[in-house]
Amino acid sequence: MKSTTTISTAVALSLWLSLSSSSLIVVVGAYVVVPSSRTTSRPAAVSALFASTMEPPKRVAPDAGNMPDWEDRPGLSPEEFMASDTTKPDLSEMWECPLTRWDPEGINVVEAQRECKKQPSCPLEIRASDSDNAKGAEYFVQNRENIQKELLEHGAIWFRGFDLMKGVKGHRSFYEALALDPCLDPLHSSGLRKFASERDALYEEVNKPSLRGHYIGLHSESTAKRTAAYAAFVCFQKATEGGGRFLVADGAAILAEMDTKILQKLYDRKIRISVSNLDIPPSLPGFMKDGIKDAVSVAVAPKFDMDLEMIYESDGKPGRLQAVETAESPINRHPVTGLPVWFNNAHNHARKLRDRRPCGVPEVGMTEVFYADTMEPLSLEDCNEIKRASEKHITALSMEPGDVLLVDNYRALHGRDVFGGDRFHAVSWFTWNNEEWRGDERRILEKNAFNKAINQMMDWLPKDFESDQS
């Protein structure tokens, strides 16, 4: 259920890193990167399927239910906003991201929709006054209990116009004032997201030039295995050439909005998400395909803290090897409130939606969502309903320097619109203050070399991908 749109690219890169010294990588390199030109016979149904998708669907920018105006508030220079307070302790050995808390069984979908309709709007906006700004971090200390209560009720809070959080030092003071305990990104082991300030437990958001033309759909920062409890997304520099709105939507509102029959079907059948495509020539002998599959399973999958199964041709494409997460319910009860909410990443990962909006990742980075019981991709009808219900409740935030969106990661989903120029947003993840839910795992710094290698390779990608994968 990961958010980040580059999981599968990192899987492919890690394959090269892990297997480059073996003879098998020659096979992988020769056939994954260079498409096969050899024609192979296909069943009539498969041929018809590919013929029907030869013409790429039209790409249209997704909608949003609410788009607040920009205010053009000034920020700091990069040298100023990146400065850390070196008098504070180094947080590099932060908590591991906690395990996902699943409670999806026995949900009455109709009653859940009825209950979700009663929930207050998301996000709650809190705008700083002059007196609020004069208090600095003390404002958040004084209002901590009320903020915690409102976050639980609304799912997300947009702190707007606060001067404190215009830089790294102030962002840390903000979350410390709220007694939030930082943890690793759910996929830290993959190296997908690099630190903006490691000692302050602050990751860089998806600002990479190679992905500025890619729309990131709604998702929770989670996998089937690990989920951060909360997140604080901060803007230090908005996009210099426009765009880059931060997207947020209430999982309760989406669940209430969705067609009941489709929601029931998805809940009954569950879903599985593929996070990587490796296209192997279908003409390769079976033992070679099995060797590639085993190599990926042994050498790559364990480096991603996810439960993945390597499966050939799940989406019907001959020779395609996909890394697929375990089955999961699209509805989950909130760990604290017990409220059933829409808790999945289908809006971000469904191929039929990605192929119809701005998409800036190569084919290896494309994802898909399947019905778990049959491993068929979600139908266009179901995808369109997910799109409609989700985008009706998106607030496309006009985040400016100092703005923070505090998110309950089990209630609200987030994403990002395309942008131009340079943009610098960052994020800190937080664990539970409940020791049992938090666990006792901490980051092991010695395991960080692989992460850095992946991130360096991600930075070598071209500034803008040409994307036409349909």
mmCIF file with all atom_site columns, N, CA and C in Angstrom, residues 23-70:
data_model
loop_
_atom_site.group_PDB
_atom_site.id
_atom_site.type_symbol
_atom_site.label_atom_id
_atom_site.label_alt_id
_atom_site.label_comp_id
_atom_site.label_asym_id
_atom_site.label_entity_id
_atom_site.label_seq_id
_atom_site.pdbx_PDB_ins_code
_atom_site.Cartn_x
_atom_site.Cartn_y
_atom_site.Cartn_z
_atom_site.occupancy
_atom_site.B_iso_or_equiv
_atom_site.pdbx_formal_charge
_atom_site.auth_seq_id
_atom_site.auth_comp_id
_atom_site.auth_asym_id
_atom_site.auth_atom_id
_atom_site.pdbx_PDB_model_num
ATOM 1   N N  . SER A 1 23 ? 26.031  -14.481 -12.845 1.00 0.00 ? 23 SER A N  1
ATOM 2   C CA . SER A 1 23 ? 25.822  -14.673 -14.273 1.00 0.00 ? 23 SER A CA 1
ATOM 3   C C  . SER A 1 23 ? 24.376  -14.421 -14.658 1.00 0.00 ? 23 SER A C  1
ATOM 4   N N  . LEU A 1 24 ? 23.470  -14.565 -13.711 1.00 0.00 ? 24 LEU A N  1
ATOM 5   C CA . LEU A 1 24 ? 22.045  -14.399 -14.012 1.00 0.00 ? 24 LEU A CA 1
ATOM 6   C C  . LEU A 1 24 ? 21.714  -12.986 -14.419 1.00 0.00 ? 24 LEU A C  1
ATOM 7   N N  . ILE A 1 25 ? 22.453  -12.007 -13.888 1.00 0.00 ? 25 ILE A N  1
ATOM 8   C CA . ILE A 1 25 ? 22.124  -10.625 -14.202 1.00 0.00 ? 25 ILE A CA 1
ATOM 9   C C  . ILE A 1 25 ? 22.310  -10.337 -15.683 1.00 0.00 ? 25 ILE A C  1
ATOM 10  N N  . VAL A 1 26 ? 23.166  -11.099 -16.362 1.00 0.00 ? 26 VAL A N  1
ATOM 11  C CA . VAL A 1 26 ? 23.333  -10.923 -17.796 1.00 0.00 ? 26 VAL A CA 1
ATOM 12  C C  . VAL A 1 26 ? 22.030  -11.241 -18.501 1.00 0.00 ? 26 VAL A C  1
ATOM 13  N N  . VAL A 1 27 ? 21.393  -12.321 -18.044 1.00 0.00 ? 27 VAL A N  1
ATOM 14  C CA . VAL A 1 27 ? 20.094  -12.672 -18.616 1.00 0.00 ? 27 VAL A CA 1
ATOM 15  C C  . VAL A 1 27 ? 19.071  -11.597 -18.298 1.00 0.00 ? 27 VAL A C  1
ATOM 16  N N  . VAL A 1 28 ? 19.028  -11.178 -17.030 1.00 0.00 ? 28 VAL A N  1
ATOM 17  C CA . VAL A 1 28 ? 18.056  -10.166 -16.627 1.00 0.00 ? 28 VAL A CA 1
ATOM 18  C C  . VAL A 1 28 ? 18.304  -8.873  -17.377 1.00 0.00 ? 28 VAL A C  1
ATOM 19  N N  . GLY A 1 29 ? 19.571  -8.446  -17.418 1.00 0.00 ? 29 GLY A N  1
ATOM 20  C CA . GLY A 1 29 ? 19.884  -7.187  -18.076 1.00 0.00 ? 29 GLY A CA 1
ATOM 21  C C  . GLY A 1 29 ? 19.556  -7.221  -19.554 1.00 0.00 ? 29 GLY A C  1
ATOM 22  N N  . ALA A 1 30 ? 19.812  -8.357  -20.199 1.00 0.00 ? 30 ALA A N  1
ATOM 23  C CA . ALA A 1 30 ? 19.606  -8.436  -21.637 1.00 0.00 ? 30 ALA A CA 1
ATOM 24  C C  . ALA A 1 30 ? 18.137  -8.401  -22.005 1.00 0.00 ? 30 ALA A C  1
ATOM 25  N N  . TYR A 1 31 ? 17.307  -8.938  -21.133 1.00 0.00 ? 31 TYR A N  1
ATOM 26  C CA . TYR A 1 31 ? 15.911  -9.100  -21.531 1.00 0.00 ? 31 TYR A CA 1
ATOM 27  C C  . TYR A 1 31 ? 14.939  -8.172  -20.812 1.00 0.00 ? 31 TYR A C  1
ATOM 28  N N  . VAL A 1 32 ? 15.308  -7.677  -19.636 1.00 0.00 ? 32 VAL A N  1
ATOM 29  C CA . VAL A 1 32 ? 14.396  -6.760  -18.962 1.00 0.00 ? 32 VAL A CA 1
ATOM 30  C C  . VAL A 1 32 ? 14.469  -5.385  -19.579 1.00 0.00 ? 32 VAL A C  1
ATOM 31  N N  . VAL A 1 33 ? 15.690  -4.953  -19.875 1.00 0.00 ? 33 VAL A N  1
ATOM 32  C CA . VAL A 1 33 ? 15.867  -3.589  -20.345 1.00 0.00 ? 33 VAL A CA 1
ATOM 33  C C  . VAL A 1 33 ? 15.559  -3.470  -21.830 1.00 0.00 ? 33 VAL A C  1
ATOM 34  N N  . VAL A 1 34 ? 15.966  -4.446  -22.611 1.00 0.00 ? 34 VAL A N  1
ATOM 35  C CA . VAL A 1 34 ? 15.756  -4.402  -24.062 1.00 0.00 ? 34 VAL A CA 1
ATOM 36  C C  . VAL A 1 34 ? 14.535  -5.246  -24.407 1.00 0.00 ? 34 VAL A C  1
ATOM 37  N N  . PRO A 1 35 ? 13.454  -4.654  -24.897 1.00 0.00 ? 35 PRO A N  1
ATOM 38  C CA . PRO A 1 35 ? 12.250  -5.424  -25.209 1.00 0.00 ? 35 PRO A CA 1
ATOM 39  C C  . PRO A 1 35 ? 12.520  -6.457  -26.296 1.00 0.00 ? 35 PRO A C  1
ATOM 40  N N  . SER A 1 36 ? 11.858  -7.588  -26.180 1.00 0.00 ? 36 SER A N  1
ATOM 41  C CA . SER A 1 36 ? 12.004  -8.636  -27.179 1.00 0.00 ? 36 SER A CA 1
ATOM 42  C C  . SER A 1 36 ? 11.199  -8.286  -28.424 1.00 0.00 ? 36 SER A C  1
ATOM 43  N N  . SER A 1 37 ? 11.771  -8.518  -29.605 1.00 0.00 ? 37 SER A N  1
ATOM 44  C CA . SER A 1 37 ? 11.063  -8.242  -30.854 1.00 0.00 ? 37 SER A CA 1
ATOM 45  C C  . SER A 1 37 ? 10.462  -9.506  -31.441 1.00 0.00 ? 37 SER A C  1
ATOM 46  N N  . ARG A 1 38 ? 10.707  -10.622 -30.790 1.00 0.00 ? 38 ARG A N  1
ATOM 47  C CA . ARG A 1 38 ? 10.235  -11.894 -31.320 1.00 0.00 ? 38 ARG A CA 1
ATOM 48  C C  . ARG A 1 38 ? 8.734   -12.036 -31.126 1.00 0.00 ? 38 ARG A C  1
ATOM 49  N N  . THR A 1 39 ? 8.060   -12.464 -32.158 1.00 0.00 ? 39 THR A N  1
ATOM 50  C CA . THR A 1 39 ? 6.614   -12.659 -32.084 1.00 0.00 ? 39 THR A CA 1
ATOM 51  C C  . THR A 1 39 ? 6.314   -14.034 -31.513 1.00 0.00 ? 39 THR A C  1
ATOM 52  N N  . THR A 1 40 ? 5.422   -14.076 -30.562 1.00 0.00 ? 40 THR A N  1
ATOM 53  C CA . THR A 1 40 ? 5.009   -15.360 -29.990 1.00 0.00 ? 40 THR A CA 1
ATOM 54  C C  . THR A 1 40 ? 3.506   -15.490 -30.128 1.00 0.00 ? 40 THR A C  1
ATOM 55  N N  . SER A 1 41 ? 3.041   -16.736 -30.246 1.00 0.00 ? 41 SER A N  1
ATOM 56  C CA . SER A 1 41 ? 1.610   -16.961 -30.381 1.00 0.00 ? 41 SER A CA 1
ATOM 57  C C  . SER A 1 41 ? 0.914   -16.728 -29.052 1.00 0.00 ? 41 SER A C  1
ATOM 58  N N  . ARG A 1 42 ? -0.281  -16.148 -29.110 1.00 0.00 ? 42 ARG A N  1
ATOM 59  C CA . ARG A 1 42 ? -1.066  -15.884 -27.920 1.00 0.00 ? 42 ARG A CA 1
ATOM 60  C C  . ARG A 1 42 ? -2.472  -16.415 -28.144 1.00 0.00 ? 42 ARG A C  1
ATOM 61  N N  . PRO A 1 43 ? -3.165  -16.773 -27.061 1.00 0.00 ? 43 PRO A N  1
ATOM 62  C CA . PRO A 1 43 ? -4.564  -17.132 -27.199 1.00 0.00 ? 43 PRO A CA 1
ATOM 63  C C  . PRO A 1 43 ? -5.353  -15.967 -27.795 1.00 0.00 ? 43 PRO A C  1
ATOM 64  N N  . ALA A 1 44 ? -6.434  -16.291 -28.488 1.00 0.00 ? 44 ALA A N  1
ATOM 65  C CA . ALA A 1 44 ? -7.224  -15.254 -29.151 1.00 0.00 ? 44 ALA A CA 1
ATOM 66  C C  . ALA A 1 44 ? -7.701  -14.190 -28.173 1.00 0.00 ? 44 ALA A C  1
ATOM 67  N N  . ALA A 1 45 ? -8.107  -14.622 -26.966 1.00 0.00 ? 45 ALA A N  1
ATOM 68  C CA . ALA A 1 45 ? -8.617  -13.653 -25.987 1.00 0.00 ? 45 ALA A CA 1
ATOM 69  C C  . ALA A 1 45 ? -7.538  -12.670 -25.568 1.00 0.00 ? 45 ALA A C  1
ATOM 70  N N  . VAL A 1 46 ? -6.299  -13.193 -25.394 1.00 0.00 ? 46 VAL A N  1
ATOM 71  C CA . VAL A 1 46 ? -5.197  -12.311 -25.011 1.00 0.00 ? 46 VAL A CA 1
ATOM 72  C C  . VAL A 1 46 ? -4.873  -11.351 -26.133 1.00 0.00 ? 46 VAL A C  1
ATOM 73  N N  . SER A 1 47 ? -4.855  -11.860 -27.389 1.00 0.00 ? 47 SER A N  1
ATOM 74  C CA . SER A 1 47 ? -4.578  -11.002 -28.535 1.00 0.00 ? 47 SER A CA 1
ATOM 75  C C  . SER A 1 47 ? -5.616  -9.901  -28.650 1.00 0.00 ? 47 SER A C  1
ATOM 76  N N  . ALA A 1 48 ? -6.872  -10.263 -28.420 1.00 0.00 ? 48 ALA A N  1
ATOM 77  C CA . ALA A 1 48 ? -7.934  -9.257  -28.482 1.00 0.00 ? 48 ALA A CA 1
ATOM 78  C C  . ALA A 1 48 ? -7.744  -8.211  -27.398 1.00 0.00 ? 48 ALA A C  1
ATOM 79  N N  . LEU A 1 49 ? -7.320  -8.663  -26.230 1.00 0.00 ? 49 LEU A N  1
ATOM 80  C CA . LEU A 1 49 ? -7.099  -7.732  -25.122 1.00 0.00 ? 49 LEU A CA 1
ATOM 81  C C  . LEU A 1 49 ? -6.024  -6.716  -25.484 1.00 0.00 ? 49 LEU A C  1
ATOM 82  N N  . PHE A 1 50 ? -4.910  -7.198  -26.053 1.00 0.00 ? 50 PHE A N  1
ATOM 83  C CA . PHE A 1 50 ? -3.826  -6.284  -26.386 1.00 0.00 ? 50 PHE A CA 1
ATOM 84  C C  . PHE A 1 50 ? -4.185  -5.405  -27.567 1.00 0.00 ? 50 PHE A C  1
ATOM 85  N N  . ALA A 1 51 ? -4.958  -5.919  -28.503 1.00 0.00 ? 51 ALA A N  1
ATOM 86  C CA . ALA A 1 51 ? -5.398  -5.099  -29.630 1.00 0.00 ? 51 ALA A CA 1
ATOM 87  C C  . ALA A 1 51 ? -6.273  -3.960  -29.152 1.00 0.00 ? 51 ALA A C  1
ATOM 88  N N  . SER A 1 52 ? -7.114  -4.250  -28.140 1.00 0.00 ? 52 SER A N  1
ATOM 89  C CA . SER A 1 52 ? -8.031  -3.231  -27.649 1.00 0.00 ? 52 SER A CA 1
ATOM 90  C C  . SER A 1 52 ? -7.328  -2.151  -26.855 1.00 0.00 ? 52 SER A C  1
ATOM 91  N N  . THR A 1 53 ? -6.078  -2.391  -26.456 1.00 0.00 ? 53 THR A N  1
ATOM 92  C CA . THR A 1 53 ? -5.371  -1.402  -25.659 1.00 0.00 ? 53 THR A CA 1
ATOM 93  C C  . THR A 1 53 ? -4.206  -0.779  -26.424 1.00 0.00 ? 53 THR A C  1
ATOM 94  N N  . MET A 1 54 ? -4.154  -0.998  -27.748 1.00 0.00 ? 54 MET A N  1
ATOM 95  C CA . MET A 1 54 ? -3.079  -0.425  -28.542 1.00 0.00 ? 54 MET A CA 1
ATOM 96  C C  . MET A 1 54 ? -3.134  1.098   -28.520 1.00 0.00 ? 54 MET A C  1
ATOM 97  N N  . GLU A 1 55 ? -4.338  1.667   -28.563 1.00 0.00 ? 55 GLU A N  1
ATOM 98  C CA . GLU A 1 55 ? -4.503  3.111   -28.550 1.00 0.00 ? 55 GLU A CA 1
ATOM 99  C C  . GLU A 1 55 ? -4.558  3.584   -27.106 1.00 0.00 ? 55 GLU A C  1
ATOM 100 N N  . PRO A 1 56 ? -3.551  4.359   -26.648 1.00 0.00 ? 56 PRO A N  1
ATOM 101 C CA . PRO A 1 56 ? -3.540  4.780   -25.252 1.00 0.00 ? 56 PRO A CA 1
ATOM 102 C C  . PRO A 1 56 ? -4.749  5.645   -24.918 1.00 0.00 ? 56 PRO A C  1
ATOM 103 N N  . PRO A 1 57 ? -5.336  5.464   -23.731 1.00 0.00 ? 57 PRO A N  1
ATOM 104 C CA . PRO A 1 57 ? -6.455  6.324   -23.340 1.00 0.00 ? 57 PRO A CA 1
ATOM 105 C C  . PRO A 1 57 ? -5.991  7.760   -23.129 1.00 0.00 ? 57 PRO A C  1
ATOM 106 N N  . LYS A 1 58 ? -6.894  8.685   -23.273 1.00 0.00 ? 58 LYS A N  1
ATOM 107 C CA . LYS A 1 58 ? -6.575  10.105  -23.090 1.00 0.00 ? 58 LYS A CA 1
ATOM 108 C C  . LYS A 1 58 ? -6.239  10.374  -21.626 1.00 0.00 ? 58 LYS A C  1
ATOM 109 N N  . ARG A 1 59 ? -5.180  11.143  -21.401 1.00 0.00 ? 59 ARG A N  1
ATOM 110 C CA . ARG A 1 59 ? -4.771  11.480  -20.034 1.00 0.00 ? 59 ARG A CA 1
ATOM 111 C C  . ARG A 1 59 ? -5.410  12.803  -19.630 1.00 0.00 ? 59 ARG A C  1
ATOM 112 N N  . VAL A 1 60 ? -6.107  12.784  -18.503 1.00 0.00 ? 60 VAL A N  1
ATOM 113 C CA . VAL A 1 60 ? -6.809  13.965  -18.012 1.00 0.00 ? 60 VAL A CA 1
ATOM 114 C C  . VAL A 1 60 ? -6.428  14.192  -16.559 1.00 0.00 ? 60 VAL A C  1
ATOM 115 N N  . ALA A 1 61 ? -6.116  15.420  -16.202 1.00 0.00 ? 61 ALA A N  1
ATOM 116 C CA . ALA A 1 61 ? -5.770  15.735  -14.819 1.00 0.00 ? 61 ALA A CA 1
ATOM 117 C C  . ALA A 1 61 ? -6.962  15.457  -13.912 1.00 0.00 ? 61 ALA A C  1
ATOM 118 N N  . PRO A 1 62 ? -6.761  14.733  -12.803 1.00 0.00 ? 62 PRO A N  1
ATOM 119 C CA . PRO A 1 62 ? -7.866  14.412  -11.891 1.00 0.00 ? 62 PRO A CA 1
ATOM 120 C C  . PRO A 1 62 ? -8.484  15.647  -11.257 1.00 0.00 ? 62 PRO A C  1
ATOM 121 N N  . ASP A 1 63 ? -9.691  15.469  -10.742 1.00 0.00 ? 63 ASP A N  1
ATOM 122 C CA . ASP A 1 63 ? -10.436 16.540  -10.108 1.00 0.00 ? 63 ASP A CA 1
ATOM 123 C C  . ASP A 1 63 ? -10.093 16.640  -8.627  1.00 0.00 ? 63 ASP A C  1
ATOM 124 N N  . ALA A 1 64 ? -10.581 17.708  -8.009  1.00 0.00 ? 64 ALA A N  1
ATOM 125 C CA . ALA A 1 64 ? -10.512 17.887  -6.560  1.00 0.00 ? 64 ALA A CA 1
ATOM 126 C C  . ALA A 1 64 ? -11.767 18.621  -6.129  1.00 0.00 ? 64 ALA A C  1
ATOM 127 N N  . GLY A 1 65 ? -12.323 18.213  -4.994  1.00 0.00 ? 65 GLY A N  1
ATOM 128 C CA . GLY A 1 65 ? -13.552 18.830  -4.519  1.00 0.00 ? 65 GLY A CA 1
ATOM 129 C C  . GLY A 1 65 ? -13.367 20.231  -3.985  1.00 0.00 ? 65 GLY A C  1
ATOM 130 N N  . ASN A 1 66 ? -12.151 20.542  -3.519  1.00 0.00 ? 66 ASN A N  1
ATOM 131 C CA . ASN A 1 66 ? -11.892 21.843  -2.914  1.00 0.00 ? 66 ASN A CA 1
ATOM 132 C C  . ASN A 1 66 ? -10.478 22.278  -3.247  1.00 0.00 ? 66 ASN A C  1
ATOM 133 N N  . MET A 1 67 ? -10.325 23.509  -3.730  1.00 0.00 ? 67 MET A N  1
ATOM 134 C CA . MET A 1 67 ? -9.014  24.037  -4.104  1.00 0.00 ? 67 MET A CA 1
ATOM 135 C C  . MET A 1 67 ? -8.838  25.433  -3.515  1.00 0.00 ? 67 MET A C  1
ATOM 136 N N  . PRO A 1 68 ? -8.310  25.532  -2.295  1.00 0.00 ? 68 PRO A N  1
ATOM 137 C CA . PRO A 1 68 ? -8.088  26.842  -1.672  1.00 0.00 ? 68 PRO A CA 1
ATOM 138 C C  . PRO A 1 68 ? -7.131  27.702  -2.500  1.00 0.00 ? 68 PRO A C  1
ATOM 139 N N  . ASP A 1 69 ? -7.294  29.012  -2.414  1.00 0.00 ? 69 ASP A N  1
ATOM 140 C CA . ASP A 1 69 ? -6.456  29.943  -3.171  1.00 0.00 ? 69 ASP A CA 1
ATOM 141 C C  . ASP A 1 69 ? -5.040  30.013  -2.600  1.00 0.00 ? 69 ASP A C  1
ATOM 142 N N  . TRP A 1 70 ? -4.098  30.329  -3.483  1.00 0.00 ? 70 TRP A N  1
ATOM 143 C CA . TRP A 1 70 ? -2.733  30.599  -3.051  1.00 0.00 ? 70 TRP A CA 1
ATOM 144 C C  . TRP A 1 70 ? -2.680  31.983  -2.409  1.00 0.00 ? 70 TRP A C  1
#
